[in-house]
XYZ file of N, CA, C and O in Angstrom:
708
model
N -26.647 -42.910 -101.642
C -26.518 -44.040 -100.732
C -27.691 -44.990 -100.917
O -28.797 -44.587 -101.229
N -27.456 -46.226 -100.633
C -28.474 -47.249 -100.769
C -29.358 -47.266 -99.525
O -28.878 -47.165 -98.404
N -30.654 -47.429 -99.714
C -31.588 -47.426 -98.594
C -31.444 -48.667 -97.717
O -31.872 -48.679 -96.571
N -30.859 -49.735 -98.252
C -30.723 -50.973 -97.490
C -29.533 -50.957 -96.541
O -29.339 -51.908 -95.796
N -28.711 -49.930 -96.577
C -27.476 -49.900 -95.792
C -27.751 -49.789 -94.302
O -28.645 -49.075 -93.873
N -26.942 -50.485 -93.534
C -26.908 -50.276 -92.099
C -27.937 -51.039 -91.289
O -28.032 -50.837 -90.098
N -28.724 -51.921 -91.873
C -29.715 -52.652 -91.105
C -29.342 -54.120 -91.053
O -29.160 -54.763 -92.077
N -29.244 -54.626 -89.833
C -28.978 -56.041 -89.629
C -30.117 -56.576 -88.777
O -30.383 -56.064 -87.691
N -30.794 -57.575 -89.254
C -31.936 -58.138 -88.540
C -31.461 -59.098 -87.453
O -30.452 -59.773 -87.603
N -32.233 -59.174 -86.377
C -31.839 -60.023 -85.256
C -31.830 -61.501 -85.614
O -31.087 -62.281 -85.031
N -32.645 -61.933 -86.585
C -32.631 -63.350 -86.933
C -31.355 -63.752 -87.659
O -31.045 -64.925 -87.789
N -30.584 -62.762 -88.129
C -29.322 -63.060 -88.786
C -28.185 -63.267 -87.789
O -27.131 -63.767 -88.145
N -28.404 -62.849 -86.566
C -27.371 -62.975 -85.542
C -27.567 -64.310 -84.817
O -28.381 -64.444 -83.932
N -26.815 -65.294 -85.228
C -26.974 -66.654 -84.740
C -25.912 -66.926 -83.683
O -24.745 -66.628 -83.892
N -26.312 -67.494 -82.532
C -25.296 -67.817 -81.534
C -24.338 -68.876 -82.082
O -24.754 -69.837 -82.720
N -23.067 -68.656 -81.815
C -22.037 -69.533 -82.365
C -21.810 -70.721 -81.441
O -21.442 -70.556 -80.290
N -22.075 -71.916 -81.958
C -21.816 -73.141 -81.212
C -20.601 -73.810 -81.818
O -20.366 -73.724 -83.012
N -19.840 -74.495 -80.997
C -18.599 -75.111 -81.440
C -18.831 -76.116 -82.584
O -18.104 -76.132 -83.546
N -19.888 -76.916 -82.486
C -20.083 -77.965 -83.480
C -20.528 -77.414 -84.839
O -20.256 -78.013 -85.860
N -21.178 -76.262 -84.870
C -21.637 -75.669 -86.123
C -20.878 -74.394 -86.464
O -21.347 -73.590 -87.266
N -19.740 -74.201 -85.854
C -19.014 -72.947 -85.989
C -18.651 -72.640 -87.439
O -18.813 -71.506 -87.885
N -18.200 -73.636 -88.172
C -17.772 -73.412 -89.564
C -18.923 -72.916 -90.421
O -18.783 -71.948 -91.167
N -20.075 -73.545 -90.319
C -21.213 -73.122 -91.145
C -21.717 -71.737 -90.720
O -22.100 -70.930 -91.573
N -21.702 -71.467 -89.412
C -22.128 -70.142 -88.947
C -21.158 -69.051 -89.414
O -21.581 -67.956 -89.790
N -19.868 -69.349 -89.371
C -18.875 -68.377 -89.835
C -19.018 -68.114 -91.329
O -18.945 -66.958 -91.765
N -19.228 -69.168 -92.100
C -19.418 -68.987 -93.545
C -20.645 -68.134 -93.830
O -20.621 -67.258 -94.699
N -21.694 -68.390 -93.087
C -22.929 -67.613 -93.266
C -22.716 -66.146 -92.885
O -23.151 -65.242 -93.598
N -22.029 -65.912 -91.777
C -21.752 -64.537 -91.346
C -20.867 -63.821 -92.362
O -21.093 -62.638 -92.666
N -19.871 -64.525 -92.889
C -18.997 -63.927 -93.908
C -19.796 -63.529 -95.147
O -19.551 -62.481 -95.738
N -20.750 -64.365 -95.552
C -21.590 -64.039 -96.710
C -22.425 -62.794 -96.453
O -22.571 -61.939 -97.332
N -22.980 -62.680 -95.230
C -23.768 -61.489 -94.896
C -22.898 -60.231 -94.931
O -23.297 -59.203 -95.468
N -21.715 -60.323 -94.346
C -20.827 -59.163 -94.356
C -20.380 -58.822 -95.772
O -20.316 -57.645 -96.137
N -20.082 -59.824 -96.572
C -19.666 -59.579 -97.949
C -20.777 -58.888 -98.733
O -20.524 -57.920 -99.453
N -22.004 -59.371 -98.576
C -23.136 -58.742 -99.265
C -23.338 -57.304 -98.778
O -23.578 -56.395 -99.585
N -23.209 -57.105 -97.490
C -23.365 -55.762 -96.936
C -22.286 -54.808 -97.419
O -22.563 -53.652 -97.755
N -21.051 -55.278 -97.488
C -19.945 -54.431 -97.923
C -20.015 -54.132 -99.415
O -19.578 -53.067 -99.856
N -20.577 -55.058 -100.197
C -20.762 -54.779 -101.622
C -21.832 -53.719 -101.838
O -21.704 -52.859 -102.708
N -22.884 -53.768 -101.029
C -23.970 -52.781 -101.155
C -23.610 -51.441 -100.541
O -24.016 -50.400 -101.044
N -22.888 -51.475 -99.445
C -22.580 -50.249 -98.689
C -21.087 -50.179 -98.362
O -20.696 -50.344 -97.202
N -20.248 -49.933 -99.352
C -18.804 -49.915 -99.073
C -18.366 -48.734 -98.209
O -17.248 -48.735 -97.691
N -19.244 -47.747 -98.023
C -18.873 -46.595 -97.207
C -19.342 -46.716 -95.757
O -19.175 -45.785 -94.979
N -19.879 -47.860 -95.367
C -20.354 -48.079 -94.006
C -19.198 -48.582 -93.138
O -18.819 -49.753 -93.208
N -18.669 -47.718 -92.310
C -17.518 -48.059 -91.463
C -17.840 -49.168 -90.470
O -16.995 -50.011 -90.188
N -19.057 -49.164 -89.950
C -19.433 -50.176 -88.961
C -19.366 -51.581 -89.542
O -18.935 -52.517 -88.858
N -19.783 -51.742 -90.784
C -19.710 -53.062 -91.417
C -18.267 -53.515 -91.574
O -17.945 -54.685 -91.339
N -17.392 -52.618 -91.980
C -15.977 -52.963 -92.124
C -15.397 -53.399 -90.775
O -14.658 -54.377 -90.688
N -15.746 -52.660 -89.726
C -15.214 -52.960 -88.393
C -15.730 -54.305 -87.900
O -14.966 -55.141 -87.400
N -17.030 -54.537 -88.040
C -17.593 -55.806 -87.581
C -17.059 -56.985 -88.381
O -16.784 -58.054 -87.823
N -16.899 -56.804 -89.681
C -16.340 -57.881 -90.506
C -14.899 -58.187 -90.096
O -14.492 -59.353 -90.040
N -14.128 -57.162 -89.787
C -12.742 -57.391 -89.369
C -12.683 -58.091 -88.018
O -11.827 -58.951 -87.795
N -13.600 -57.739 -87.118
C -13.626 -58.417 -85.814
C -14.015 -59.888 -85.961
O -13.513 -60.741 -85.227
N -14.917 -60.164 -86.896
C -15.270 -61.560 -87.166
C -14.042 -62.322 -87.646
O -13.751 -63.417 -87.166
N -13.311 -61.738 -88.600
C -12.118 -62.408 -89.128
C -11.033 -62.547 -88.063
O -10.293 -63.522 -88.051
N -10.961 -61.586 -87.168
C -9.963 -61.654 -86.094
C -10.269 -62.809 -85.141
O -9.360 -63.514 -84.694
N -11.531 -63.026 -84.851
C -11.928 -64.065 -83.895
C -12.128 -65.435 -84.532
O -12.082 -66.447 -83.835
N -12.394 -65.482 -85.822
C -12.778 -66.732 -86.479
C -11.777 -67.877 -86.274
O -12.192 -68.981 -85.916
N -10.483 -67.675 -86.485
C -9.551 -68.805 -86.324
C -9.527 -69.368 -84.904
O -9.413 -70.570 -84.718
N -9.645 -68.516 -83.903
C -9.624 -69.019 -82.525
C -10.914 -69.763 -82.191
O -10.910 -70.656 -81.342
N -12.016 -69.414 -82.856
C -13.264 -70.141 -82.633
C -13.231 -71.529 -83.250
O -13.865 -72.451 -82.762
N -12.477 -71.678 -84.328
C -12.403 -72.961 -85.025
C -11.293 -73.862 -84.511
O -11.318 -75.058 -84.749
N -10.296 -73.313 -83.823
C -9.159 -74.122 -83.364
C -9.559 -74.968 -82.168
O -10.465 -74.630 -81.416
N -8.834 -76.063 -81.986
C -9.179 -77.005 -80.922
C -8.145 -77.057 -79.809
O -8.495 -77.148 -78.647
N -6.870 -76.997 -80.135
C -5.830 -77.130 -79.124
C -5.266 -75.798 -78.677
O -5.433 -74.778 -79.329
N -4.587 -75.792 -77.528
C -4.014 -74.561 -76.978
C -2.887 -74.028 -77.848
O -2.769 -72.830 -78.048
N -2.050 -74.895 -78.373
C -0.938 -74.455 -79.210
C -1.410 -73.817 -80.502
O -0.791 -72.894 -81.011
N -2.509 -74.317 -81.017
C -3.008 -73.777 -82.278
C -3.741 -72.458 -82.087
O -3.964 -71.733 -83.050
N -4.153 -72.137 -80.864
C -4.868 -70.890 -80.613
C -3.961 -69.685 -80.865
O -4.376 -68.710 -81.471
N -2.701 -69.772 -80.432
C -1.774 -68.655 -80.635
C -1.526 -68.402 -82.114
O -1.493 -67.259 -82.566
N -1.355 -69.464 -82.872
C -1.172 -69.315 -84.314
C -2.448 -68.789 -84.957
O -2.406 -67.975 -85.883
N -3.592 -69.231 -84.447
C -4.875 -68.790 -84.986
C -5.085 -67.304 -84.749
O -5.629 -66.600 -85.604
N -4.649 -66.807 -83.604
C -4.786 -65.377 -83.308
C -3.985 -64.558 -84.307
O -4.454 -63.526 -84.801
N -2.786 -65.013 -84.646
C -1.951 -64.303 -85.619
C -2.604 -64.311 -87.002
O -2.606 -63.299 -87.709
N -3.161 -65.451 -87.385
C -3.841 -65.543 -88.684
C -5.063 -64.636 -88.710
O -5.314 -63.930 -89.687
N -5.822 -64.636 -87.622
C -7.008 -63.788 -87.547
C -6.664 -62.315 -87.633
O -7.353 -61.541 -88.306
N -5.589 -61.924 -86.961
C -5.166 -60.527 -87.002
C -4.740 -60.128 -88.410
O -5.019 -59.018 -88.865
N -4.098 -61.045 -89.121
C -3.667 -60.761 -90.491
C -4.865 -60.538 -91.407
O -4.892 -59.589 -92.192
N -5.865 -61.399 -91.299
C -7.061 -61.239 -92.129
C -7.821 -59.975 -91.769
O -8.295 -59.254 -92.645
N -7.936 -59.689 -90.480
C -8.628 -58.484 -90.038
C -7.878 -57.235 -90.505
O -8.492 -56.252 -90.929
N -6.558 -57.285 -90.438
C -5.727 -56.164 -90.875
C -5.956 -55.862 -92.355
O -6.131 -54.702 -92.748
N -5.981 -56.903 -93.176
C -6.175 -56.680 -94.612
C -7.580 -56.158 -94.909
O -7.759 -55.318 -95.790
N -8.557 -56.623 -94.170
C -9.927 -56.146 -94.362
C -10.056 -54.670 -93.973
O -10.673 -53.875 -94.695
N -9.438 -54.292 -92.861
C -9.472 -52.884 -92.447
C -8.705 -51.994 -93.424
O -9.104 -50.862 -93.683
N -7.613 -52.521 -93.951
C -6.843 -51.750 -94.933
C -7.663 -51.500 -96.191
O -7.664 -50.400 -96.743
N -8.389 -52.504 -96.626
C -9.275 -52.350 -97.781
C -10.369 -51.325 -97.484
O -10.693 -50.480 -98.325
N -10.913 -51.384 -96.292
C -11.919 -50.411 -95.882
C -11.368 -48.997 -95.842
O -12.041 -48.043 -96.251
N -10.128 -48.854 -95.370
C -9.503 -47.523 -95.331
C -9.206 -47.008 -96.725
O -9.253 -45.797 -96.974
N -8.896 -47.909 -97.670
C -8.674 -47.479 -99.054
C -9.965 -46.935 -99.667
O -9.938 -45.968 -100.419
N -11.084 -47.556 -99.327
C -12.369 -47.107 -99.859
C -12.927 -45.919 -99.092
O -13.720 -45.159 -99.626
N -12.517 -45.756 -97.837
C -12.985 -44.662 -96.983
C -11.790 -44.035 -96.265
O -11.615 -44.230 -95.062
N -10.960 -43.285 -96.980
C -9.711 -42.798 -96.367
C -9.909 -41.789 -95.237
O -9.049 -41.648 -94.383
N -11.044 -41.121 -95.187
C -11.282 -40.114 -94.144
C -12.097 -40.660 -92.974
O -12.578 -39.895 -92.144
N -12.262 -41.972 -92.891
C -13.045 -42.574 -91.816
C -12.185 -42.762 -90.570
O -11.357 -43.679 -90.492
N -12.408 -41.916 -89.589
C -11.639 -41.994 -88.346
C -11.916 -43.295 -87.603
O -11.030 -43.831 -86.933
N -13.148 -43.821 -87.738
C -13.498 -45.063 -87.048
C -12.652 -46.232 -87.553
O -12.213 -47.069 -86.769
N -12.439 -46.293 -88.869
C -11.624 -47.375 -89.428
C -10.166 -47.247 -88.999
O -9.509 -48.244 -88.697
N -9.668 -46.025 -88.987
C -8.286 -45.816 -88.535
C -8.140 -46.219 -87.064
O -7.172 -46.874 -86.680
N -9.115 -45.821 -86.247
C -9.062 -46.140 -84.822
C -9.116 -47.645 -84.595
O -8.369 -48.189 -83.775
N -9.975 -48.334 -85.337
C -10.048 -49.793 -85.210
C -8.735 -50.450 -85.638
O -8.299 -51.436 -85.029
N -8.085 -49.905 -86.656
C -6.796 -50.442 -87.096
C -5.747 -50.294 -85.996
O -4.955 -51.212 -85.745
N -5.737 -49.143 -85.343
C -4.797 -48.915 -84.243
C -5.069 -49.899 -83.110
O -4.149 -50.527 -82.569
N -6.339 -50.062 -82.763
C -6.698 -50.964 -81.672
C -6.418 -52.420 -82.021
O -6.049 -53.208 -81.148
N -6.586 -52.786 -83.283
C -6.256 -54.146 -83.721
C -4.772 -54.425 -83.494
O -4.405 -55.488 -82.998
N -3.937 -53.469 -83.851
C -2.493 -53.661 -83.660
C -2.136 -53.732 -82.178
O -1.225 -54.466 -81.794
N -2.851 -53.000 -81.346
C -2.622 -53.109 -79.905
C -2.987 -54.507 -79.417
O -2.242 -55.108 -78.646
N -4.142 -55.005 -79.863
C -4.562 -56.344 -79.454
C -3.614 -57.413 -79.983
O -3.407 -58.437 -79.335
N -3.032 -57.172 -81.158
C -2.090 -58.125 -81.757
C -0.679 -57.956 -81.205
O 0.252 -58.608 -81.667
N -0.524 -57.074 -80.232
C 0.763 -56.819 -79.567
C 1.812 -56.290 -80.541
O 2.962 -56.738 -80.539
N 1.400 -55.320 -81.369
C 2.302 -54.623 -82.297
C 2.292 -53.131 -81.978
O 1.727 -52.336 -82.731
N 2.907 -52.708 -80.876
C 2.810 -51.302 -80.482
C 3.477 -50.335 -81.468
O 2.986 -49.220 -81.657
N 4.553 -50.749 -82.108
C 5.219 -49.851 -83.066
C 4.337 -49.608 -84.281
O 4.232 -48.474 -84.761
N 3.705 -50.659 -84.769
C 2.793 -50.504 -85.902
C 1.569 -49.683 -85.498
O 1.074 -48.876 -86.282
N 1.109 -49.860 -84.262
C -0.015 -49.067 -83.770
C 0.352 -47.583 -83.731
O -0.461 -46.726 -84.107
N 1.571 -47.267 -83.289
C 2.026 -45.872 -83.260
C 2.114 -45.291 -84.666
O 1.719 -44.141 -84.898
N 2.620 -46.073 -85.601
C 2.723 -45.624 -86.989
C 1.341 -45.360 -87.572
O 1.124 -44.337 -88.234
N 0.415 -46.278 -87.325
C -0.954 -46.095 -87.817
C -1.623 -44.877 -87.189
O -2.366 -44.158 -87.852
N -1.358 -44.652 -85.902
C -1.943 -43.480 -85.234
C -1.428 -42.190 -85.870
O -2.195 -41.252 -86.093
N -0.151 -42.142 -86.184
C 0.412 -40.947 -86.828
C -0.222 -40.731 -88.200
O -0.605 -39.597 -88.543
N -0.378 -41.798 -88.982
C -1.021 -41.682 -90.293
C -2.481 -41.271 -90.147
O -2.996 -40.465 -90.930
N -3.150 -41.834 -89.153
C -4.563 -41.523 -88.936
C -4.760 -40.055 -88.591
O -5.686 -39.409 -89.092
N -3.879 -39.526 -87.754
C -3.999 -38.113 -87.372
C -3.697 -37.187 -88.547
O -4.236 -36.080 -88.615
N -2.855 -37.628 -89.472
C -2.616 -36.832 -90.679
C -3.822 -36.879 -91.605
O -4.203 -35.874 -92.191
N -4.418 -38.044 -91.729
C -5.548 -38.233 -92.639
C -6.828 -37.598 -92.097
O -7.594 -37.001 -92.837
N -7.066 -37.738 -90.798
C -8.295 -37.231 -90.152
C -7.880 -36.293 -89.023
O -8.083 -36.599 -87.844
N -7.298 -35.162 -89.369
C -6.669 -34.295 -88.374
C -7.631 -33.682 -87.360
O -7.221 -33.268 -86.307
N -8.924 -33.638 -87.631
C -9.863 -33.031 -86.689
C -10.698 -34.038 -85.924
O -11.709 -33.686 -85.342
N -10.281 -35.282 -85.884
C -11.079 -36.331 -85.246
C -10.843 -36.359 -83.738
O -9.730 -36.642 -83.273
N -11.898 -36.121 -82.993
C -11.811 -36.170 -81.543
C -11.551 -37.570 -81.021
O -10.832 -37.754 -80.032
N -12.108 -38.583 -81.689
C -11.883 -39.968 -81.266
C -10.406 -40.334 -81.357
O -9.861 -40.972 -80.456
N -9.767 -39.949 -82.451
C -8.348 -40.264 -82.616
C -7.486 -39.492 -81.618
O -6.538 -40.042 -81.054
N -7.818 -38.233 -81.407
C -7.054 -37.433 -80.442
C -7.207 -37.986 -79.028
O -6.236 -38.040 -78.262
N -8.423 -38.413 -78.684
C -8.651 -38.991 -77.355
C -7.859 -40.294 -77.189
O -7.260 -40.536 -76.133
N -7.851 -41.110 -78.225
C -7.079 -42.356 -78.167
C -5.586 -42.062 -78.055
O -4.864 -42.760 -77.339
N -5.132 -41.033 -78.737
C -3.719 -40.669 -78.659
C -3.352 -40.253 -77.232
O -2.284 -40.611 -76.737
N -4.239 -39.527 -76.575
C -3.983 -39.122 -75.185
C -3.894 -40.357 -74.298
O -2.987 -40.484 -73.478
N -4.824 -41.278 -74.465
C -4.853 -42.472 -73.621
C -3.647 -43.378 -73.855
O -3.177 -44.034 -72.934
N -3.139 -43.425 -75.082
C -2.033 -44.316 -75.426
C -0.670 -43.701 -75.121
O 0.334 -44.404 -75.096
N -0.618 -42.409 -74.943
C 0.666 -41.719 -74.773
C 1.343 -42.127 -73.456
O 0.665 -42.424 -72.472
N 2.670 -42.120 -73.456
C 3.382 -42.335 -72.186
C 3.033 -41.215 -71.207
O 2.652 -40.106 -71.608
N 3.154 -41.493 -69.946
C 2.707 -40.568 -68.902
C 3.316 -39.169 -69.054
O 2.626 -38.167 -68.873
N 4.585 -39.086 -69.414
C 5.247 -37.784 -69.519
C 4.730 -36.951 -70.698
O 4.859 -35.739 -70.697
N 4.124 -37.606 -71.707
C 3.639 -36.891 -72.884
C 2.146 -36.577 -72.831
O 1.642 -35.847 -73.684
N 1.448 -37.110 -71.846
C -0.006 -36.970 -71.827
C -0.472 -35.518 -71.728
O -1.431 -35.131 -72.376
N 0.203 -34.711 -70.920
C -0.224 -33.312 -70.760
C -0.070 -32.532 -72.056
O -0.958 -31.769 -72.443
N 1.039 -32.710 -72.725
C 1.244 -31.970 -73.976
C 0.277 -32.451 -75.057
O -0.266 -31.642 -75.811
N 0.028 -33.754 -75.116
C -0.932 -34.296 -76.095
C -2.337 -33.783 -75.802
O -3.086 -33.447 -76.721
N -2.685 -33.702 -74.530
C -4.024 -33.230 -74.186
C -4.176 -31.735 -74.485
O -5.238 -31.302 -74.937
N -3.134 -30.960 -74.293
C -3.205 -29.532 -74.617
C -3.396 -29.328 -76.119
O -4.221 -28.495 -76.544
N -2.669 -30.081 -76.926
C -2.840 -29.998 -78.378
C -4.235 -30.442 -78.807
O -4.843 -29.837 -79.689
N -4.730 -31.494 -78.180
C -6.061 -31.994 -78.531
C -7.139 -30.987 -78.178
O -8.089 -30.776 -78.955
N -6.992 -30.323 -77.032
C -7.978 -29.312 -76.637
C -7.944 -28.124 -77.603
O -8.981 -27.555 -77.941
N -6.760 -27.764 -78.095
C -6.664 -26.675 -79.073
C -7.318 -27.051 -80.397
O -7.974 -26.233 -81.029
N -7.129 -28.307 -80.817
C -7.694 -28.740 -82.096
C -9.199 -28.961 -82.025
O -9.917 -28.618 -82.959
N -9.666 -29.547 -80.954
C -11.095 -29.887 -80.812
C -11.587 -29.475 -79.423
O -11.791 -30.327 -78.556
N -11.793 -28.182 -79.196
C -12.150 -27.726 -77.849
C -13.527 -28.179 -77.370
O -13.769 -28.244 -76.178
N -14.430 -28.501 -78.285
C -15.787 -28.876 -77.899
C -16.069 -30.370 -78.039
O -17.201 -30.803 -77.805
N -15.103 -31.155 -78.434
C -15.337 -32.569 -78.671
C -15.470 -33.329 -77.350
O -14.574 -33.265 -76.508
N -16.561 -34.072 -77.166
C -16.761 -34.778 -75.893
C -15.739 -35.884 -75.634
O -15.387 -36.131 -74.476
N -15.229 -36.540 -76.678
C -14.232 -37.588 -76.485
C -12.925 -37.006 -75.955
O -12.292 -37.578 -75.069
N -12.535 -35.873 -76.507
C -11.304 -35.216 -76.064
C -11.458 -34.728 -74.633
O -10.569 -34.929 -73.791
N -12.585 -34.109 -74.340
C -12.823 -33.597 -72.982
C -12.819 -34.738 -71.974
O -12.241 -34.620 -70.887
N -13.414 -35.869 -72.342
C -13.431 -37.028 -71.452
C -12.026 -37.566 -71.227
O -11.656 -37.909 -70.092
N -11.229 -37.654 -72.278
C -9.856 -38.160 -72.137
C -9.018 -37.237 -71.244
O -8.237 -37.712 -70.414
N -9.198 -35.926 -71.401
C -8.462 -34.977 -70.561
C -8.943 -35.075 -69.114
O -8.137 -35.035 -68.174
N -10.252 -35.238 -68.934
C -10.785 -35.393 -67.570
C -10.259 -36.669 -66.925
O -9.942 -36.676 -65.724
N -10.134 -37.746 -67.694
C -9.552 -38.985 -67.170
C -8.097 -38.763 -66.748
O -7.650 -39.306 -65.733
N -7.381 -37.970 -67.521
C -5.993 -37.659 -67.182
C -5.927 -36.916 -65.850
O -5.147 -37.283 -64.966
N -6.762 -35.885 -65.702
C -6.776 -35.140 -64.435
C -7.211 -36.032 -63.276
O -6.663 -35.944 -62.182
N -8.172 -36.883 -63.513
C -8.655 -37.778 -62.469
C -7.562 -38.748 -62.031
O -7.426 -39.035 -60.841
N -6.779 -39.250 -62.991
C -5.694 -40.177 -62.638
C -4.598 -39.488 -61.836
O -3.868 -40.138 -61.091
N -4.500 -38.165 -61.992
C -3.510 -37.396 -61.236
C -4.098 -36.830 -59.942
O -3.492 -35.981 -59.301
N -5.298 -37.272 -59.599
C -6.014 -36.857 -58.392
C -6.358 -35.369 -58.381
O -6.468 -34.760 -57.334
N -6.538 -34.797 -59.541
C -6.958 -33.398 -59.656
C -8.443 -33.400 -60.010
O -8.846 -33.094 -61.127
N -9.248 -33.741 -59.033
C -10.673 -33.972 -59.229
C -11.391 -32.688 -59.653
O -12.276 -32.715 -60.513
N -11.040 -31.555 -59.074
C -11.707 -30.290 -59.434
C -11.468 -29.942 -60.908
O -12.389 -29.491 -61.582
N -10.253 -30.136 -61.372
C -9.970 -29.872 -62.788
C -10.682 -30.881 -63.688
O -11.098 -30.550 -64.787
N -10.789 -32.114 -63.237
C -11.456 -33.153 -64.031
C -12.922 -32.814 -64.249
O -13.486 -33.100 -65.296
N -13.542 -32.192 -63.276
C -14.953 -31.798 -63.413
C -15.077 -30.691 -64.405
O -15.958 -30.547 -65.150
């Protein structure tokens, strides 16, 4: 691994102003591109770069009608960036989880479900993915999903928290503790 990976200096994080948005976005894209070339296995860089691409069109658009189209364009660019990241890091649960959440934000629940199924096959022991699956499941399936998650990852704090949230929502406070 490269020693330069994973460090972002505070002077590189520039507040985005409407009048200079294009130049700031170009500069941020260059930083992310350089970081991803040096550290292609850094999941955080892939996620942050995809979030930048997801938000970029809406930051540059001016009218209300163009914002909706901009959101779709941003989601498409972010989707392709995350897909590239997953190709380079197929066992990264964080990238899979971000892909699922991107599809939720883009209002594509069927694609999010498909990605979640693929993610659980690829990273079958990931507590983060199992916890997200519990939270996303329909109410009638939550108990069975939580039982499977506890069997797969009995000590994972994300899974335990998701199961505790389930018990808490059902007013079973003693079990949630």
